[in-house]
Amino acid sequence: LAGSDVGRNRPLDEAVLDSSSREQRRNDIDRMLSEKQASAAHAALREFCARDSSPATASYVASCFERLSPNLSLKRHRVALLGSFTIHPMLPSLRAGAFTSGIDLKIHPGEFNAYAQEILDPGSPLYTFQPDTVILAVQTIDIAPELWHSFADLTPGDVDRVVERVSTQFHELARVFRSHNQANLIIHTLEQPALPANGLLDCHIDC
């Protein structure tokens, strides 16, 4: 989200706020909110969010926008986040970034590693939520642990079979989801390990 990119194209010393600056900005924004200066508060919150990406600031900005939203013309969007890892810590930053971009983002955070159950069950909270967009983010280590932990020990045929299995799983999840819902479906690509199994030799292995 655009509003969550902190300090983009700014020198480092301009992109970081010290504690006293944060406190002063919060006081100024609280005053604007109490005086119902919606436009001024909106602009101040956008700048604050752009200058400081800390979780505490994201939570503060999101809570301020909750108070401010009745006085703003925001586009409402419902997003379901499904994944194989804990999603909740990122929610304040997503909400804050969306608010600063003019979007009132309602989020359904899926349960930890329950993405398949939510998609396959037509009565799950996912479909009850009636999302506009669903984001499916699964870690490689969870869906293809062989590739993550022991790639160097696999034959090319082994790799092909894992790829086929994972592709089939994603295809089936997408097929079932589309049979129940017409929302946008975004499936994240799988990440690579930070350290290759064979170091530089990985670049020369033909799988």
Coordinates of N, CA and C in Angstrom, one line a residue:
L1 N 0.8 -1.2 0.0 CA 0.0 0.0 0.0 C 0.9 1.2 0.0
A2 N 0.5 2.2 -0.8 CA 1.3 3.4 -0.9 C 1.6 4.1 0.4
G3 N 0.6 4.2 1.2 CA 0.8 5.0 2.5 C 1.8 4.3 3.4
S4 N 2.1 3.0 3.2 CA 2.9 2.3 4.2 C 4.4 2.3 3.8
D5 N 4.7 2.9 2.7 CA 6.1 3.0 2.2 C 6.8 4.1 2.9
V6 N 7.6 3.8 3.9 CA 8.1 4.8 4.8 C 9.4 5.4 4.2
G7 N 9.5 6.7 4.1 CA 10.7 7.4 3.7 C 11.1 7.1 2.3
R8 N 10.2 6.7 1.4 CA 10.6 6.5 0.0 C 11.1 7.8 -0.6
N9 N 12.2 7.7 -1.2 CA 12.9 8.8 -1.8 C 13.2 9.9 -0.9
R10 N 13.4 9.6 0.4 CA 13.8 10.6 1.4 C 15.2 10.2 1.9
P11 N 16.0 11.2 2.3 CA 17.2 10.9 3.0 C 16.9 10.2 4.3
L12 N 17.8 9.4 4.8 CA 17.5 8.6 6.0 C 17.2 9.5 7.2
D13 N 18.0 10.6 7.3 CA 17.8 11.5 8.5 C 16.4 12.2 8.4
E14 N 15.8 12.3 7.3 CA 14.5 12.9 7.2 C 13.4 11.9 7.3
A15 N 13.7 10.6 7.2 CA 12.6 9.6 7.2 C 12.3 9.1 8.5
V16 N 13.2 9.4 9.5 CA 13.0 8.8 10.9 C 12.7 9.9 11.8
L17 N 11.6 9.7 12.6 CA 11.2 10.6 13.6 C 11.7 10.2 15.0
D18 N 12.2 11.1 15.8 CA 12.5 10.7 17.1 C 11.3 10.7 18.0
S19 N 11.4 10.3 19.2 CA 10.3 10.1 20.1 C 9.6 11.4 20.4
S20 N 10.3 12.5 20.6 CA 9.7 13.8 20.8 C 8.9 14.3 19.6
S21 N 9.4 14.0 18.4 CA 8.7 14.4 17.2 C 7.4 13.6 17.1
R22 N 7.5 12.3 17.4 CA 6.3 11.5 17.3 C 5.2 12.0 18.3
E23 N 5.6 12.3 19.5 CA 4.7 12.8 20.5 C 4.1 14.1 20.1
Q24 N 4.9 15.0 19.6 CA 4.3 16.3 19.1 C 3.3 16.1 18.0
R25 N 3.6 15.2 17.1 CA 2.7 15.0 16.0 C 1.4 14.4 16.5
R26 N 1.5 13.5 17.4 CA 0.3 12.9 18.0 C -0.6 13.9 18.7
N27 N 0.1 14.8 19.4 CA -0.7 15.9 20.1 C -1.4 16.8 19.1
D28 N -0.7 17.1 18.0 CA -1.3 18.0 17.0 C -2.5 17.3 16.3
I29 N -2.3 16.0 16.0 CA -3.4 15.3 15.4 C -4.6 15.1 16.3
D30 N -4.3 14.9 17.6 CA -5.4 14.7 18.6 C -6.2 16.0 18.7
R31 N -5.5 17.2 18.7 CA -6.1 18.5 18.7 C -7.0 18.7 17.5
M32 N -6.5 18.3 16.3 CA -7.3 18.5 15.1 C -8.5 17.6 15.2
L33 N -8.4 16.4 15.7 CA -9.6 15.5 15.8 C -10.6 16.1 16.7
S34 N -10.1 16.6 17.9 CA -11.1 17.1 18.9 C -11.8 18.4 18.4
E35 N -11.1 19.1 17.5 CA -11.7 20.3 16.9 C -12.4 20.0 15.6
K36 N -12.5 18.7 15.2 CA -13.2 18.3 14.0 C -12.6 18.9 12.8
Q37 N -11.3 19.1 12.7 CA -10.7 19.5 11.5 C -10.3 18.3 10.6
A38 N -11.3 17.8 10.0 CA -11.1 16.5 9.3 C -10.1 16.5 8.2
S39 N -10.1 17.5 7.4 CA -9.1 17.6 6.2 C -7.7 17.8 6.8
A40 N -7.5 18.6 7.8 CA -6.2 18.8 8.3 C -5.7 17.6 9.0
A41 N -6.6 16.9 9.7 CA -6.2 15.7 10.4 C -5.8 14.6 9.4
H42 N -6.6 14.5 8.3 CA -6.3 13.5 7.3 C -4.9 13.7 6.7
A43 N -4.6 15.0 6.4 CA -3.3 15.3 5.8 C -2.2 15.0 6.8
A44 N -2.4 15.3 8.1 CA -1.4 15.1 9.1 C -1.1 13.6 9.3
L45 N -2.2 12.8 9.3 CA -2.1 11.4 9.5 C -1.3 10.7 8.3
R46 N -1.6 11.2 7.1 CA -0.9 10.7 5.9 C 0.6 10.9 6.0
E47 N 1.0 12.1 6.4 CA 2.4 12.5 6.5 C 3.0 11.6 7.7
F48 N 2.3 11.5 8.8 CA 2.8 10.8 9.9 C 3.1 9.3 9.6
C49 N 2.1 8.7 8.9 CA 2.3 7.3 8.5 C 3.4 7.2 7.5
A50 N 3.6 8.2 6.6 CA 4.7 8.1 5.6 C 6.1 8.3 6.2
R51 N 6.1 8.9 7.4 CA 7.4 9.2 8.0 C 7.8 8.2 9.1
D52 N 6.8 7.4 9.5 CA 7.1 6.5 10.6 C 6.3 5.2 10.4
S53 N 7.0 4.1 10.2 CA 6.3 2.8 10.0 C 6.2 1.9 11.2
S54 N 6.5 2.4 12.3 CA 6.5 1.5 13.5 C 5.1 1.0 13.8
P55 N 5.0 -0.2 14.4 CA 3.7 -0.8 14.7 C 2.8 0.1 15.5
A56 N 3.5 0.8 16.5 CA 2.7 1.7 17.4 C 2.1 2.8 16.6
T57 N 2.9 3.4 15.7 CA 2.3 4.5 14.9 C 1.2 4.0 14.0
A58 N 1.4 2.8 13.4 CA 0.4 2.2 12.5 C -0.9 2.0 13.3
S59 N -0.8 1.5 14.5 CA -2.0 1.3 15.3 C -2.7 2.6 15.6
Y60 N -1.9 3.6 16.0 CA -2.4 5.0 16.3 C -3.1 5.6 15.1
V61 N -2.5 5.5 13.9 CA -3.1 6.1 12.7 C -4.4 5.4 12.3
A62 N -4.4 4.1 12.4 CA -5.6 3.3 12.1 C -6.7 3.7 13.1
S63 N -6.4 3.8 14.4 CA -7.5 4.2 15.4 C -8.0 5.6 15.1
C64 N -7.1 6.5 14.7 CA -7.5 7.9 14.4 C -8.5 7.9 13.2
F65 N -8.1 7.1 12.2 CA -9.0 7.1 11.0 C -10.3 6.5 11.3
E66 N -10.4 5.6 12.3 CA -11.7 5.0 12.7 C -12.6 6.1 13.2
R67 N -12.0 7.1 13.9 CA -12.8 8.2 14.4 C -13.1 9.2 13.3
L68 N -12.2 9.3 12.4 CA -12.3 10.3 11.3 C -13.1 9.9 10.1
S69 N -13.3 8.6 9.9 CA -13.9 8.0 8.7 C -15.3 8.5 8.4
P70 N -16.1 8.8 9.4 CA -17.5 9.3 9.1 C -17.4 10.6 8.4
N71 N -16.3 11.4 8.5 CA -16.2 12.7 7.9 C -15.4 12.7 6.6
L72 N -15.0 11.5 6.2 CA -14.2 11.4 4.9 C -15.0 10.6 3.9
S73 N -14.7 10.9 2.6 CA -15.2 10.1 1.5 C -14.2 9.0 1.2
L74 N -14.4 7.8 1.8 CA -13.4 6.7 1.6 C -14.0 5.6 0.8
K75 N -13.2 5.0 0.0 CA -13.7 3.8 -0.8 C -13.6 2.6 0.1
R76 N -14.7 1.9 0.3 CA -14.7 0.7 1.2 C -14.3 -0.6 0.4
H77 N -13.5 -1.4 1.0 CA -13.0 -2.6 0.4 C -12.8 -3.7 1.4
R78 N -13.3 -4.9 1.1 CA -13.2 -6.0 2.1 C -12.2 -7.0 1.6
V79 N -11.2 -7.2 2.4 CA -10.1 -8.1 2.0 C -10.0 -9.3 3.0
A80 N -9.9 -10.5 2.5 CA -9.6 -11.6 3.3 C -8.2 -12.0 3.1
L81 N -7.5 -12.2 4.2 CA -6.1 -12.6 4.2 C -6.0 -14.1 4.7
L82 N -5.6 -14.9 3.8 CA -5.4 -16.3 4.1 C -4.0 -16.7 4.0
G83 N -3.4 -17.5 4.9 CA -2.0 -17.9 4.8 C -1.6 -19.0 5.7
S84 N -0.4 -19.4 5.6 CA 0.1 -20.5 6.4 C 1.0 -19.9 7.6
F85 N 0.9 -18.6 7.8 CA 1.7 -18.0 8.9 C 0.8 -17.0 9.6
T86 N 1.3 -16.5 10.7 CA 0.5 -15.5 11.5 C 0.4 -14.2 10.8
I87 N -0.9 -13.8 10.6 CA -1.1 -12.6 9.8 C -1.4 -11.4 10.7
H88 N -1.9 -11.6 11.9 CA -2.4 -10.5 12.7 C -1.5 -9.4 12.9
P89 N -0.1 -9.6 13.1 CA 0.7 -8.4 13.4 C 0.8 -7.4 12.3
M90 N 0.4 -7.8 11.1 CA 0.5 -6.8 10.0 C -0.8 -6.0 9.8
L91 N -1.8 -6.4 10.5 CA -3.1 -5.7 10.2 C -3.1 -4.2 10.4
P92 N -2.6 -3.7 11.6 CA -2.6 -2.3 11.7 C -1.9 -1.5 10.6
S93 N -0.8 -2.0 10.2 CA -0.1 -1.4 9.1 C -0.9 -1.4 7.8
L94 N -1.5 -2.5 7.5 CA -2.4 -2.5 6.3 C -3.5 -1.6 6.4
R95 N -4.2 -1.5 7.5 CA -5.3 -0.6 7.7 C -4.8 0.9 7.6
A96 N -3.7 1.2 8.3 CA -3.2 2.5 8.2 C -2.8 2.9 6.8
G97 N -2.1 2.1 6.2 CA -1.7 2.4 4.8 C -2.9 2.6 3.9
A98 N -3.9 1.7 4.0 CA -5.1 1.9 3.2 C -5.8 3.2 3.5
F99 N -6.0 3.5 4.8 CA -6.7 4.8 5.1 C -6.0 6.0 4.5
T100 N -4.6 6.0 4.6 CA -3.9 7.2 4.0 C -4.1 7.3 2.5
S101 N -4.4 6.1 1.9 CA -4.7 6.1 0.4 C -6.1 6.3 0.1
G102 N -7.0 6.6 1.1 CA -8.4 6.8 0.8 C -9.2 5.6 0.8
I103 N -8.8 4.5 1.4 CA -9.5 3.3 1.4 C -9.8 2.8 2.8
D104 N -11.1 2.5 3.1 CA -11.5 2.0 4.4 C -11.5 0.5 4.2
L105 N -10.4 -0.1 4.7 CA -10.1 -1.5 4.5 C -10.7 -2.4 5.6
K106 N -11.7 -3.2 5.3 CA -12.2 -4.2 6.3 C -11.4 -5.5 6.0
I107 N -10.9 -6.1 7.0 CA -10.0 -7.2 6.9 C -10.5 -8.5 7.6
H108 N -10.6 -9.6 6.9 CA -10.9 -10.9 7.5 C -9.5 -11.6 7.6
P109 N -8.9 -11.7 8.8 CA -7.7 -12.4 9.0 C -8.0 -13.9 9.2
G110 N -7.6 -14.7 8.2 CA -7.8 -16.2 8.4 C -7.1 -16.8 9.6
E111 N -7.6 -17.9 10.0 CA -6.9 -18.6 11.1 C -5.5 -19.1 10.7
F112 N -4.6 -19.3 11.6 CA -3.3 -19.8 11.3 C -3.3 -21.1 10.5
N113 N -2.8 -21.1 9.3 CA -2.6 -22.3 8.5 C -3.9 -23.0 8.2
A114 N -5.0 -22.2 8.2 CA -6.3 -22.9 7.9 C -6.9 -22.4 6.6
Y115 N -6.0 -22.0 5.7 CA -6.5 -21.5 4.4 C -7.2 -22.5 3.6
A116 N -6.8 -23.7 3.6 CA -7.5 -24.8 2.8 C -8.9 -25.0 3.3
Q117 N -9.0 -25.2 4.6 CA -10.3 -25.4 5.2 C -11.3 -24.3 4.9
E118 N -10.8 -23.0 5.0 CA -11.7 -21.9 4.7 C -12.1 -21.9 3.3
I119 N -11.2 -22.2 2.4 CA -11.6 -22.1 1.0 C -12.5 -23.3 0.6
L120 N -12.3 -24.5 1.1 CA -13.0 -25.7 0.8 C -14.4 -25.8 1.4
D121 N -14.6 -25.1 2.6 CA -15.9 -25.1 3.3 C -16.8 -24.0 2.8
P122 N -17.8 -24.2 2.1 CA -18.7 -23.1 1.7 C -19.4 -22.4 2.8
G123 N -19.4 -22.9 4.0 CA -20.0 -22.2 5.1 C -19.0 -21.6 6.0
S124 N -17.7 -21.5 5.6 CA -16.6 -20.9 6.4 C -16.8 -19.4 6.6
P125 N -16.1 -18.8 7.6 CA -16.1 -17.4 7.8 C -15.6 -16.6 6.6
L126 N -14.8 -17.2 5.7 CA -14.3 -16.5 4.5 C -15.5 -16.1 3.6
Y127 N -16.4 -17.0 3.4 CA -17.5 -16.7 2.5 C -18.6 -15.9 3.2
T128 N -18.7 -16.1 4.5 CA -19.7 -15.2 5.3 C -19.2 -13.8 5.2
F129 N -17.9 -13.5 5.2 CA -17.4 -12.2 5.2 C -17.7 -11.5 3.9
Q130 N -17.9 -12.2 2.8 CA -18.2 -11.6 1.5 C -17.1 -10.7 1.0
P131 N -15.9 -11.2 0.8 CA -14.8 -10.3 0.5 C -14.9 -9.8 -1.0
D132 N -14.2 -8.6 -1.2 CA -14.0 -8.1 -2.5 C -12.7 -8.7 -3.1
T133 N -11.8 -8.9 -2.2 CA -10.5 -9.5 -2.6 C -10.0 -10.5 -1.6
V134 N -9.4 -11.6 -2.1 CA -8.8 -12.6 -1.2 C -7.4 -12.7 -1.6
I135 N -6.5 -12.6 -0.6 CA -5.1 -12.8 -0.8 C -4.7 -14.1 -0.1
L136 N -4.1 -15.0 -0.9 CA -3.6 -16.3 -0.4 C -2.1 -16.3 -0.4
A137 N -1.5 -16.3 0.8 CA -0.1 -16.3 0.9 C 0.4 -17.5 1.7
V138 N 1.0 -18.4 1.0 CA 1.5 -19.6 1.6 C 3.0 -19.7 1.5
Q139 N 3.7 -20.0 2.6 CA 5.1 -20.1 2.6 C 5.6 -21.4 1.9
T140 N 6.7 -21.3 1.2 CA 7.3 -22.5 0.6 C 7.6 -23.6 1.6
I141 N 8.1 -23.2 2.7 CA 8.4 -24.2 3.7 C 7.2 -25.0 4.2
D142 N 6.0 -24.4 4.1 CA 4.8 -25.1 4.5 C 4.2 -26.0 3.5
I143 N 4.2 -25.5 2.2 CA 3.5 -26.3 1.2 C 4.5 -27.2 0.4
A144 N 5.8 -26.8 0.4 CA 6.8 -27.6 -0.3 C 8.0 -27.8 0.5
P145 N 7.9 -28.4 1.7 CA 9.1 -28.5 2.6 C 10.3 -29.2 2.0
E146 N 10.0 -30.1 1.1 CA 11.1 -30.8 0.5 C 12.1 -29.9 -0.3
L147 N 11.4 -28.9 -1.0 CA 12.2 -27.9 -1.8 C 13.0 -27.0 -0.8
W148 N 12.4 -26.7 0.3 CA 13.0 -25.8 1.3 C 14.2 -26.4 2.1
H149 N 13.9 -27.6 2.6 CA 14.9 -28.3 3.5 C 15.9 -29.1 2.8
S150 N 15.5 -29.8 1.7 CA 16.4 -30.8 1.1 C 16.5 -30.8 -0.4
F151 N 16.5 -29.6 -0.9 CA 16.5 -29.5 -2.4 C 17.8 -30.1 -3.0
A152 N 18.9 -30.0 -2.3 CA 20.1 -30.5 -2.8 C 20.1 -32.1 -2.9
D153 N 19.2 -32.7 -2.2 CA 19.2 -34.2 -2.2 C 18.2 -34.7 -3.2
L154 N 17.4 -33.8 -3.8 CA 16.4 -34.3 -4.7 C 16.9 -34.5 -6.1
T155 N 16.3 -35.4 -6.8 CA 16.6 -35.6 -8.2 C 15.7 -34.7 -9.0
P156 N 16.0 -34.4 -10.3 CA 15.2 -33.6 -11.1 C 13.7 -34.1 -11.2
G157 N 13.6 -35.5 -11.2 CA 12.2 -36.1 -11.2 C 11.5 -35.8 -9.9
D158 N 12.3 -35.8 -8.7 CA 11.7 -35.5 -7.4 C 11.1 -34.1 -7.5
V159 N 11.9 -33.1 -8.0 CA 11.5 -31.7 -8.0 C 10.3 -31.6 -8.9
D160 N 10.3 -32.2 -10.0 CA 9.1 -32.1 -10.9 C 7.8 -32.6 -10.2
R161 N 8.0 -33.7 -9.4 CA 6.8 -34.2 -8.7 C 6.3 -33.2 -7.6
V162 N 7.2 -32.6 -6.9 CA 6.8 -31.6 -5.9 C 6.1 -30.4 -6.6
V163 N 6.7 -29.9 -7.7 CA 6.1 -28.8 -8.4 C 4.7 -29.2 -8.9
E164 N 4.5 -30.3 -9.4 CA 3.2 -30.8 -9.9 C 2.2 -30.9 -8.8
R165 N 2.7 -31.4 -7.6 CA 1.8 -31.5 -6.5 C 1.3 -30.1 -6.0
V166 N 2.2 -29.2 -5.9 CA 1.9 -27.9 -5.4 C 1.0 -27.1 -6.4
S167 N 1.4 -27.2 -7.6 CA 0.5 -26.6 -8.7 C -0.9 -27.1 -8.7
T168 N -1.0 -28.4 -8.5 CA -2.4 -29.0 -8.4 C -3.1 -28.5 -7.2
Q169 N -2.5 -28.4 -6.1 CA -3.1 -27.9 -4.9 C -3.7 -26.5 -5.1
F170 N -2.8 -25.6 -5.6 CA -3.2 -24.3 -5.8 C -4.4 -24.2 -6.9
H171 N -4.2 -25.0 -7.9 CA -5.3 -25.0 -8.9 C -6.6 -25.4 -8.3
E172 N -6.6 -26.5 -7.5 CA -7.8 -27.0 -6.9 C -8.4 -25.9 -6.0
L173 N -7.6 -25.3 -5.2 CA -8.1 -24.3 -4.2 C -8.7 -23.1 -5.0
A174 N -8.1 -22.7 -6.1 CA -8.6 -21.6 -6.9 C -9.9 -22.0 -7.6
R175 N -10.0 -23.3 -8.0 CA -11.2 -23.8 -8.7 C -12.4 -23.8 -7.7
V176 N -12.2 -24.3 -6.5 CA -13.2 -24.4 -5.5 C -13.6 -23.0 -5.1
F177 N -12.7 -22.1 -4.8 CA -13.0 -20.7 -4.4 C -13.9 -20.1 -5.5
R178 N -13.5 -20.2 -6.8 CA -14.3 -19.5 -7.8 C -15.7 -20.1 -8.0
S179 N -15.9 -21.4 -7.5 CA -17.2 -21.9 -7.6 C -18.1 -21.3 -6.6
H180 N -17.6 -20.7 -5.5 CA -18.4 -20.1 -4.4 C -18.4 -18.6 -4.4
N181 N -17.4 -18.0 -5.1 CA -17.2 -16.5 -4.9 C -16.5 -16.0 -6.1
Q182 N -16.9 -14.8 -6.5 CA -16.3 -14.1 -7.7 C -15.4 -13.0 -7.3
A183 N -14.9 -12.9 -6.1 CA -14.0 -11.9 -5.7 C -12.7 -12.0 -6.4
N184 N -11.9 -10.9 -6.4 CA -10.5 -11.0 -6.8 C -9.7 -12.0 -6.0
L185 N -8.9 -12.9 -6.6 CA -8.1 -13.8 -5.9 C -6.7 -13.6 -6.3
I186 N -5.9 -13.2 -5.3 CA -4.4 -13.0 -5.5 C -3.7 -14.1 -4.8
I187 N -2.9 -14.9 -5.5 CA -2.1 -15.9 -4.9 C -0.6 -15.5 -5.0
H188 N 0.0 -15.4 -3.8 CA 1.4 -15.0 -3.8 C 2.3 -16.1 -4.4
T189 N 3.3 -15.7 -5.0 CA 4.3 -16.7 -5.5 C 5.1 -17.2 -4.3
L190 N 5.8 -18.3 -4.5 CA 6.6 -18.9 -3.4 C 8.0 -18.3 -3.3
E191 N 8.4 -18.0 -2.0 CA 9.7 -17.4 -1.9 C 10.8 -18.5 -1.9
Q192 N 12.0 -18.0 -2.2 CA 13.2 -18.9 -2.2 C 13.9 -18.7 -0.9
P193 N 14.6 -19.8 -0.4 CA 15.4 -19.7 0.8 C 16.5 -18.6 0.6
A194 N 16.8 -17.9 1.7 CA 17.8 -16.8 1.7 C 19.2 -17.4 1.3
L195 N 19.4 -18.7 1.8 CA 20.7 -19.3 1.6 C 20.5 -20.5 0.7
P196 N 21.0 -20.5 -0.6 CA 20.8 -21.7 -1.5 C 21.4 -22.9 -0.9
A197 N 20.8 -24.1 -1.2 CA 21.2 -25.4 -0.6 C 22.7 -25.7 -1.1
N198 N 23.0 -25.3 -2.3 CA 24.3 -25.6 -2.8 C 25.2 -24.4 -3.1
G199 N 24.8 -23.3 -2.4 CA 25.5 -22.1 -2.7 C 25.4 -21.6 -4.1
L200 N 26.5 -21.2 -4.7 CA 26.6 -20.8 -6.1 C 26.3 -21.9 -7.1
L201 N 26.4 -23.1 -6.7 CA 26.2 -24.3 -7.6 C 24.7 -24.3 -7.9
D202 N 23.8 -23.8 -7.1 CA 22.4 -23.8 -7.4 C 22.1 -23.2 -8.7
C203 N 22.9 -22.2 -9.1 CA 22.6 -21.5 -10.3 C 22.9 -22.4 -11.6
H204 N 23.7 -23.5 -11.3 CA 24.1 -24.3 -12.5 C 23.4 -25.7 -12.5
I205 N 22.4 -25.9 -11.5 CA 21.7 -27.1 -11.5 C 20.5 -27.1 -12.4
D206 N 20.4 -28.0 -13.3 CA 19.3 -28.1 -14.3 C 18.3 -29.1 -13.7
C207 N 17.1 -28.5 -13.3 CA 16.0 -29.3 -12.7 C 14.9 -29.3 -13.7

